[in-house]
PDB file of C-alpha atoms in Angstrom:
ATOM      1  CA  UNK C  14      -2.610  45.475  22.201  1.00  0.00           C
ATOM      2  CA  UNK C  15      -3.005  45.902  25.930  1.00  0.00           C
ATOM      3  CA  UNK C  16      -1.557  42.522  26.979  1.00  0.00           C
ATOM      4  CA  UNK C  17       2.183  41.734  26.736  1.00  0.00           C
ATOM      5  CA  UNK C  18       4.505  38.749  27.172  1.00  0.00           C
ATOM      6  CA  UNK C  19       4.555  39.193  30.966  1.00  0.00           C
ATOM      7  CA  UNK C  20       1.838  38.234  33.433  1.00  0.00           C
ATOM      8  CA  UNK C  21       1.225  40.642  36.313  1.00  0.00           C
ATOM      9  CA  UNK C  22       2.171  38.581  39.354  1.00  0.00           C
ATOM     10  CA  UNK C  23       0.013  37.156  42.118  1.00  0.00           C
ATOM     11  CA  UNK C  24      -2.665  39.503  43.511  1.00  0.00           C
ATOM     12  CA  UNK C  25      -1.580  42.398  41.288  1.00  0.00           C
ATOM     13  CA  UNK C  26      -4.123  44.267  39.176  1.00  0.00           C
ATOM     14  CA  UNK C  27      -3.801  46.457  36.106  1.00  0.00           C
ATOM     15  CA  UNK C  28      -6.357  48.923  34.719  1.00  0.00           C
ATOM     16  CA  UNK C  29      -5.879  50.626  31.393  1.00  0.00           C
ATOM     17  CA  UNK C  30      -7.047  52.408  28.268  1.00  0.00           C
ATOM     18  CA  UNK C  31      -6.178  51.303  24.726  1.00  0.00           C
ATOM     19  CA  UNK C  32      -6.560  53.294  21.484  1.00  0.00           C
ATOM     20  CA  UNK C  33      -5.841  51.487  18.228  1.00  0.00           C
ATOM     21  CA  UNK C  34      -6.624  51.297  14.534  1.00  0.00           C
ATOM     22  CA  UNK C  35      -9.283  48.768  13.553  1.00  0.00           C
ATOM     23  CA  UNK C  36     -10.975  47.414  10.434  1.00  0.00           C
ATOM     24  CA  UNK C  37     -14.751  47.318  10.850  1.00  0.00           C
ATOM     25  CA  UNK C  38     -16.698  44.941   8.642  1.00  0.00           C
ATOM     26  CA  UNK C  39     -20.434  45.248   8.031  1.00  0.00           C
ATOM     27  CA  UNK C  40     -22.547  42.302   6.884  1.00  0.00           C
ATOM     28  CA  UNK C  41     -24.050  44.355   4.024  1.00  0.00           C
ATOM     29  CA  UNK C  42     -23.096  47.370   1.947  1.00  0.00           C
ATOM     30  CA  UNK C  43     -25.927  49.537   3.247  1.00  0.00           C
ATOM     31  CA  UNK C  44     -28.650  48.419   5.668  1.00  0.00           C
ATOM     32  CA  UNK C  45     -31.014  51.028   4.175  1.00  0.00           C
ATOM     33  CA  UNK C  46     -31.134  49.493   0.699  1.00  0.00           C
ATOM     34  CA  UNK C  47     -34.053  47.448  -0.602  1.00  0.00           C
ATOM     35  CA  UNK C  48     -33.247  44.836  -1.784  1.00  0.00           C
ATOM     36  CA  UNK C  49     -30.342  44.337   0.613  1.00  0.00           C
ATOM     37  CA  UNK C  50     -26.868  44.118  -0.944  1.00  0.00           C
ATOM     38  CA  UNK C  51     -25.145  41.436   1.160  1.00  0.00           C
ATOM     39  CA  UNK C  52     -21.642  42.209  -0.086  1.00  0.00           C
ATOM     40  CA  UNK C  53     -19.503  42.859   3.035  1.00  0.00           C
ATOM     41  CA  UNK C  54     -18.303  46.418   3.563  1.00  0.00           C
ATOM     42  CA  UNK C  55     -14.966  47.370   5.153  1.00  0.00           C
ATOM     43  CA  UNK C  56     -14.297  50.645   6.932  1.00  0.00           C
ATOM     44  CA  UNK C  57     -11.072  51.970   8.480  1.00  0.00           C
ATOM     45  CA  UNK C  58     -11.716  53.217  11.991  1.00  0.00           C
ATOM     46  CA  UNK C  59     -10.391  53.431  15.548  1.00  0.00           C
ATOM     47  CA  UNK C  60     -11.303  51.626  18.746  1.00  0.00           C
ATOM     48  CA  UNK C  61     -11.293  52.870  22.336  1.00  0.00           C
ATOM     49  CA  UNK C  62     -11.109  50.013  24.844  1.00  0.00           C
ATOM     50  CA  UNK C  63     -11.072  49.807  28.623  1.00  0.00           C
ATOM     51  CA  UNK C  64      -9.490  46.780  30.235  1.00  0.00           C
ATOM     52  CA  UNK C  65      -8.638  45.290  33.589  1.00  0.00           C
ATOM     53  CA  UNK C  66      -6.574  42.242  34.507  1.00  0.00           C
ATOM     54  CA  UNK C  67      -5.901  40.387  37.736  1.00  0.00           C
ATOM     55  CA  UNK C  68      -3.004  38.114  38.657  1.00  0.00           C
ATOM     56  CA  UNK C  69      -4.397  34.808  39.923  1.00  0.00           C
ATOM     57  CA  UNK C  70      -0.903  33.360  40.362  1.00  0.00           C
ATOM     58  CA  UNK C  71       2.538  34.704  39.453  1.00  0.00           C
ATOM     59  CA  UNK C  72       2.145  33.284  35.952  1.00  0.00           C
ATOM     60  CA  UNK C  73      -1.601  33.326  35.271  1.00  0.00           C
ATOM     61  CA  UNK C  74      -3.853  36.377  34.706  1.00  0.00           C
ATOM     62  CA  UNK C  75      -7.555  36.745  34.052  1.00  0.00           C
ATOM     63  CA  UNK C  76      -8.858  39.864  32.281  1.00  0.00           C
ATOM     64  CA  UNK C  77     -11.849  41.637  30.760  1.00  0.00           C
ATOM     65  CA  UNK C  78     -11.999  44.131  27.882  1.00  0.00           C
ATOM     66  CA  UNK C  79     -14.966  46.342  26.979  1.00  0.00           C
ATOM     67  CA  UNK C  80     -15.530  49.164  24.536  1.00  0.00           C
ATOM     68  CA  UNK C  81     -17.981  50.756  22.086  1.00  0.00           C
ATOM     69  CA  UNK C  82     -18.809  48.459  19.119  1.00  0.00           C
ATOM     70  CA  UNK C  83     -16.519  45.774  20.583  1.00  0.00           C
ATOM     71  CA  UNK C  84     -17.429  42.366  22.037  1.00  0.00           C
ATOM     72  CA  UNK C  85     -17.281  42.006  25.822  1.00  0.00           C
ATOM     73  CA  UNK C  86     -14.171  39.838  26.004  1.00  0.00           C
ATOM     74  CA  UNK C  87     -12.924  37.528  28.749  1.00  0.00           C
ATOM     75  CA  UNK C  88      -9.312  36.416  28.434  1.00  0.00           C
ATOM     76  CA  UNK C  89      -6.400  34.723  30.131  1.00  0.00           C
ATOM     77  CA  UNK C  90      -2.626  35.148  29.893  1.00  0.00           C
ATOM     78  CA  UNK C  91      -0.386  32.210  30.825  1.00  0.00           C
ATOM     79  CA  UNK C  92       3.305  33.077  31.162  1.00  0.00           C
ATOM     80  CA  UNK C  93       5.423  30.117  30.104  1.00  0.00           C
ATOM     81  CA  UNK C  94       8.856  31.548  30.856  1.00  0.00           C
ATOM     82  CA  UNK C  95      10.461  34.494  32.698  1.00  0.00           C
ATOM     83  CA  UNK C  96       9.634  36.724  35.649  1.00  0.00           C
ATOM     84  CA  UNK C  97       6.223  38.445  35.901  1.00  0.00           C
ATOM     85  CA  UNK C  98       5.682  42.159  35.247  1.00  0.00           C
ATOM     86  CA  UNK C  99       5.742  43.260  38.888  1.00  0.00           C
ATOM     87  CA  UNK C 100       9.241  41.889  39.478  1.00  0.00           C
ATOM     88  CA  UNK C 101      10.807  41.877  36.004  1.00  0.00           C
ATOM     89  CA  UNK C 102      14.236  43.455  35.649  1.00  0.00           C
ATOM     90  CA  UNK C 103      16.892  43.886  32.972  1.00  0.00           C
ATOM     91  CA  UNK C 104      17.656  40.786  30.841  1.00  0.00           C
ATOM     92  CA  UNK C 105      14.287  39.192  31.622  1.00  0.00           C
ATOM     93  CA  UNK C 106      13.125  36.989  28.754  1.00  0.00           C
ATOM     94  CA  UNK C 107       9.405  36.217  28.773  1.00  0.00           C
ATOM     95  CA  UNK C 108       7.082  34.030  26.749  1.00  0.00           C
ATOM     96  CA  UNK C 109       3.309  34.019  27.138  1.00  0.00           C
ATOM     97  CA  UNK C 110       0.221  32.452  25.602  1.00  0.00           C
ATOM     98  CA  UNK C 111      -2.973  34.482  25.500  1.00  0.00           C
ATOM     99  CA  UNK C 112      -6.482  33.102  24.945  1.00  0.00           C
ATOM    100  CA  UNK C 113      -9.740  35.045  24.830  1.00  0.00           C
ATOM    101  CA  UNK C 114     -13.348  34.878  23.661  1.00  0.00           C
ATOM    102  CA  UNK C 115     -16.021  37.544  23.360  1.00  0.00           C
ATOM    103  CA  UNK C 116     -19.651  38.090  22.420  1.00  0.00           C
ATOM    104  CA  UNK C 117     -21.703  41.135  21.482  1.00  0.00           C
ATOM    105  CA  UNK C 118     -25.376  41.919  20.884  1.00  0.00           C
ATOM    106  CA  UNK C 119     -26.522  45.195  19.320  1.00  0.00           C
ATOM    107  CA  UNK C 120     -29.869  46.370  17.988  1.00  0.00           C
ATOM    108  CA  UNK C 121     -31.080  49.279  15.915  1.00  0.00           C
ATOM    109  CA  UNK C 122     -33.881  50.816  13.888  1.00  0.00           C
ATOM    110  CA  UNK C 123     -33.884  52.482  10.478  1.00  0.00           C
ATOM    111  CA  UNK C 124     -36.688  54.970   9.874  1.00  0.00           C
ATOM    112  CA  UNK C 125     -39.013  54.319   6.944  1.00  0.00           C
ATOM    113  CA  UNK C 126     -38.058  57.641   5.364  1.00  0.00           C
ATOM    114  CA  UNK C 127     -34.403  56.512   5.181  1.00  0.00           C
ATOM    115  CA  UNK C 128     -35.080  53.279   3.244  1.00  0.00           C
ATOM    116  CA  UNK C 129     -33.674  53.406  -0.291  1.00  0.00           C
ATOM    117  CA  UNK C 130     -36.080  51.489  -2.531  1.00  0.00           C
ATOM    118  CA  UNK C 131     -37.571  51.645  -6.012  1.00  0.00           C
ATOM    119  CA  UNK C 132     -40.908  50.595  -4.541  1.00  0.00           C
ATOM    120  CA  UNK C 133     -43.553  53.093  -3.469  1.00  0.00           C
ATOM    121  CA  UNK C 134     -43.745  51.360  -0.088  1.00  0.00           C
ATOM    122  CA  UNK C 135     -41.227  52.282   2.599  1.00  0.00           C
ATOM    123  CA  UNK C 136     -41.184  50.385   5.887  1.00  0.00           C
ATOM    124  CA  UNK C 137     -38.963  50.938   8.886  1.00  0.00           C
ATOM    125  CA  UNK C 138     -36.427  48.221   9.665  1.00  0.00           C
ATOM    126  CA  UNK C 139     -35.573  46.855  13.075  1.00  0.00           C
ATOM    127  CA  UNK C 140     -32.535  44.605  13.395  1.00  0.00           C
ATOM    128  CA  UNK C 141     -30.507  42.635  15.929  1.00  0.00           C
ATOM    129  CA  UNK C 142     -26.846  41.789  15.309  1.00  0.00           C
ATOM    130  CA  UNK C 143     -24.878  39.151  17.236  1.00  0.00           C
ATOM    131  CA  UNK C 144     -21.105  38.945  17.137  1.00  0.00           C
ATOM    132  CA  UNK C 145     -18.344  36.749  18.494  1.00  0.00           C
ATOM    133  CA  UNK C 146     -14.551  36.535  18.605  1.00  0.00           C
ATOM    134  CA  UNK C 147     -12.164  33.676  19.456  1.00  0.00           C
ATOM    135  CA  UNK C 148      -8.490  34.584  19.854  1.00  0.00           C
ATOM    136  CA  UNK C 149      -5.118  33.031  20.598  1.00  0.00           C
ATOM    137  CA  UNK C 150      -1.701  34.647  20.503  1.00  0.00           C
ATOM    138  CA  UNK C 151       1.948  34.021  21.380  1.00  0.00           C
ATOM    139  CA  UNK C 152       4.188  36.809  22.670  1.00  0.00           C
ATOM    140  CA  UNK C 153       7.931  36.717  23.356  1.00  0.00           C
ATOM    141  CA  UNK C 154       9.642  39.635  25.081  1.00  0.00           C
ATOM    142  CA  UNK C 155      12.988  40.841  26.426  1.00  0.00           C
ATOM    143  CA  UNK C 156      14.011  43.680  28.727  1.00  0.00           C
ATOM    144  CA  UNK C 157      17.288  45.205  27.546  1.00  0.00           C
ATOM    145  CA  UNK C 158      16.909  47.654  30.442  1.00  0.00           C
ATOM    146  CA  UNK C 159      14.599  47.205  33.438  1.00  0.00           C
ATOM    147  CA  UNK C 160      11.904  49.769  32.528  1.00  0.00           C
ATOM    148  CA  UNK C 161      11.539  48.836  28.823  1.00  0.00           C
ATOM    149  CA  UNK C 162       9.914  45.641  27.567  1.00  0.00           C
ATOM    150  CA  UNK C 163      10.236  44.833  23.857  1.00  0.00           C
ATOM    151  CA  UNK C 164       8.227  41.929  22.454  1.00  0.00           C
ATOM    152  CA  UNK C 165       7.035  40.278  19.266  1.00  0.00           C
ATOM    153  CA  UNK C 166       3.505  38.973  18.846  1.00  0.00           C
ATOM    154  CA  UNK C 167       1.774  36.543  16.515  1.00  0.00           C
ATOM    155  CA  UNK C 168      -1.970  36.012  16.865  1.00  0.00           C
ATOM    156  CA  UNK C 169      -4.948  34.481  15.110  1.00  0.00           C
ATOM    157  CA  UNK C 170      -8.560  35.446  15.633  1.00  0.00           C
ATOM    158  CA  UNK C 171     -11.886  34.272  14.264  1.00  0.00           C
ATOM    159  CA  UNK C 172     -14.589  36.943  14.133  1.00  0.00           C
ATOM    160  CA  UNK C 173     -18.224  36.613  13.105  1.00  0.00           C
ATOM    161  CA  UNK C 174     -21.369  38.751  12.810  1.00  0.00           C
ATOM    162  CA  UNK C 175     -24.956  37.711  12.137  1.00  0.00           C
ATOM    163  CA  UNK C 176     -27.775  40.201  11.530  1.00  0.00           C
ATOM    164  CA  UNK C 177     -31.481  39.417  11.655  1.00  0.00           C
ATOM    165  CA  UNK C 178     -34.120  41.939  10.572  1.00  0.00           C
ATOM    166  CA  UNK C 179     -37.101  41.777  12.907  1.00  0.00           C
ATOM    167  CA  UNK C 180     -39.382  44.188  11.051  1.00  0.00           C
ATOM    168  CA  UNK C 181     -39.652  45.744   7.607  1.00  0.00           C
ATOM    169  CA  UNK C 182     -37.865  43.055   5.616  1.00  0.00           C
ATOM    170  CA  UNK C 183     -37.359  39.324   5.960  1.00  0.00           C
ATOM    171  CA  UNK C 184     -33.599  39.173   5.556  1.00  0.00           C
ATOM    172  CA  UNK C 185     -30.644  37.590   7.298  1.00  0.00           C
ATOM    173  CA  UNK C 186     -26.967  38.088   6.604  1.00  0.00           C
ATOM    174  CA  UNK C 187     -23.706  36.965   8.173  1.00  0.00           C
ATOM    175  CA  UNK C 188     -19.957  37.293   7.807  1.00  0.00           C
ATOM    176  CA  UNK C 189     -17.068  35.252   9.234  1.00  0.00           C
ATOM    177  CA  UNK C 190     -13.489  36.511   9.244  1.00  0.00           C
ATOM    178  CA  UNK C 191     -10.031  35.139   9.918  1.00  0.00           C
ATOM    179  CA  UNK C 192      -7.656  37.742  11.348  1.00  0.00           C
ATOM    180  CA  UNK C 193      -3.857  37.175  11.524  1.00  0.00           C
ATOM    181  CA  UNK C 194      -1.449  39.656  13.085  1.00  0.00           C
ATOM    182  CA  UNK C 195       2.367  39.777  13.308  1.00  0.00           C
ATOM    183  CA  UNK C 196       4.091  42.714  14.944  1.00  0.00           C
ATOM    184  CA  UNK C 197       6.323  44.266  17.585  1.00  0.00           C
ATOM    185  CA  UNK C 198       5.409  46.015  20.807  1.00  0.00           C
ATOM    186  CA  UNK C 199       7.049  48.119  23.491  1.00  0.00           C
ATOM    187  CA  UNK C 200       6.004  48.981  27.026  1.00  0.00           C
ATOM    188  CA  UNK C 201       7.809  51.448  29.261  1.00  0.00           C
ATOM    189  CA  UNK C 202       7.328  51.070  32.997  1.00  0.00           C
ATOM    190  CA  UNK C 203       7.355  54.397  34.846  1.00  0.00           C
ATOM    191  CA  UNK C 204       6.693  53.558  38.471  1.00  0.00           C
ATOM    192  CA  UNK C 205       3.153  52.171  38.597  1.00  0.00           C
ATOM    193  CA  UNK C 206       2.343  53.558  35.125  1.00  0.00           C
ATOM    194  CA  UNK C 207       2.842  51.716  31.862  1.00  0.00           C
ATOM    195  CA  UNK C 208       3.028  53.299  28.385  1.00  0.00           C
ATOM    196  CA  UNK C 209       2.683  50.952  25.415  1.00  0.00           C
ATOM    197  CA  UNK C 210       3.036  51.005  21.629  1.00  0.00           C
ATOM    198  CA  UNK C 211       2.357  48.252  19.071  1.00  0.00           C
ATOM    199  CA  UNK C 212       2.925  48.259  15.299  1.00  0.00           C
ATOM    200  CA  UNK C 213       1.958  45.195  13.268  1.00  0.00           C
ATOM    201  CA  UNK C 214       0.978  43.827   9.893  1.00  0.00           C
ATOM    202  CA  UNK C 215      -2.503  42.320   9.866  1.00  0.00           C
ATOM    203  CA  UNK C 216      -4.514  40.322   7.353  1.00  0.00           C
ATOM    204  CA  UNK C 217      -8.268  39.729   7.201  1.00  0.00           C
ATOM    205  CA  UNK C 218      -9.813  36.939   5.148  1.00  0.00           C
ATOM    206  CA  UNK C 219     -13.553  36.671   4.587  1.00  0.00           C
ATOM    207  CA  UNK C 220     -14.604  33.036   4.902  1.00  0.00           C
ATOM    208  CA  UNK C 221     -17.600  33.402   2.585  1.00  0.00           C
ATOM    209  CA  UNK C 222     -15.305  34.648  -0.211  1.00  0.00           C
ATOM    210  CA  UNK C 223     -11.744  33.328  -0.112  1.00  0.00           C
ATOM    211  CA  UNK C 224     -10.786  35.850  -2.770  1.00  0.00           C
ATOM    212  CA  UNK C 225     -11.422  38.785  -0.468  1.00  0.00           C
ATOM    213  CA  UNK C 226      -8.239  39.334   1.557  1.00  0.00           C
ATOM    214  CA  UNK C 227      -7.319  42.638   3.153  1.00  0.00           C
ATOM    215  CA  UNK C 228      -3.835  43.593   4.379  1.00  0.00           C
ATOM    216  CA  UNK C 229      -3.263  46.568   6.619  1.00  0.00           C
ATOM    217  CA  UNK C 230      -0.969  48.109   9.216  1.00  0.00           C
ATOM    218  CA  UNK C 231      -2.147  47.958  12.817  1.00  0.00           C
ATOM    219  CA  UNK C 232      -0.968  50.463  15.413  1.00  0.00           C
ATOM    220  CA  UNK C 233      -2.055  50.963  18.983  1.00  0.00           C
ATOM    221  CA  UNK C 234      -1.268  53.017  22.078  1.00  0.00           C
ATOM    222  CA  UNK C 235      -2.155  52.167  25.640  1.00  0.00           C
ATOM    223  CA  UNK C 236      -1.860  53.654  29.112  1.00  0.00           C
ATOM    224  CA  UNK C 237      -2.138  51.504  32.236  1.00  0.00           C
ATOM    225  CA  UNK C 238      -1.695  51.651  35.988  1.00  0.00           C
ATOM    226  CA  UNK C 239      -0.541  48.762  38.190  1.00  0.00           C
ATOM    227  CA  UNK C 240      -2.419  48.384  41.464  1.00  0.00           C
TER     228      UNK C 240
END
């Protein structure tokens, strides 16, 4: 959770690294099986993200986030109330709206010898998977002391993946998810450095099967530098 309830301020820039827990969903149980079991599979994992944001005005930032197995995401933070990050002091109350969207394209190949089938014929599989995310979130924060920002966050995200096998099997599969998150975050400002922590309750709902809901605890750490 690398973005808080405060925008950066005009012409300021922030670069950072974020490490957090993540639920990864696959469009099928095992891409090696023949026939393909299209039941979605969930896996607990971690994400490592790199991000950068730029203050366009005192209350409007543009940003980009990239990372392994993560959509390239373009986002914007609009601060609705309070002083921006660069000039925020004690007793600053801030409220911000964040919007973002991302896309991803990955491809892979499964060797014929790895295909699990009852048939005597094994063929390699080549696949392409497209993904997207659409996100909005509200964050409200308060500085009890100048260096420490405490904030609450509520967000909703729609995530989707679509896989198309190009060789070896004529199959397609997709999954669409709704992701809600409610939590608290803290960021400590140490000169130009920022140290952040977020803990939240999150819920995933698979659109293709309303009965499949997953609740979990999200936690993330981030390190940033203000330029």
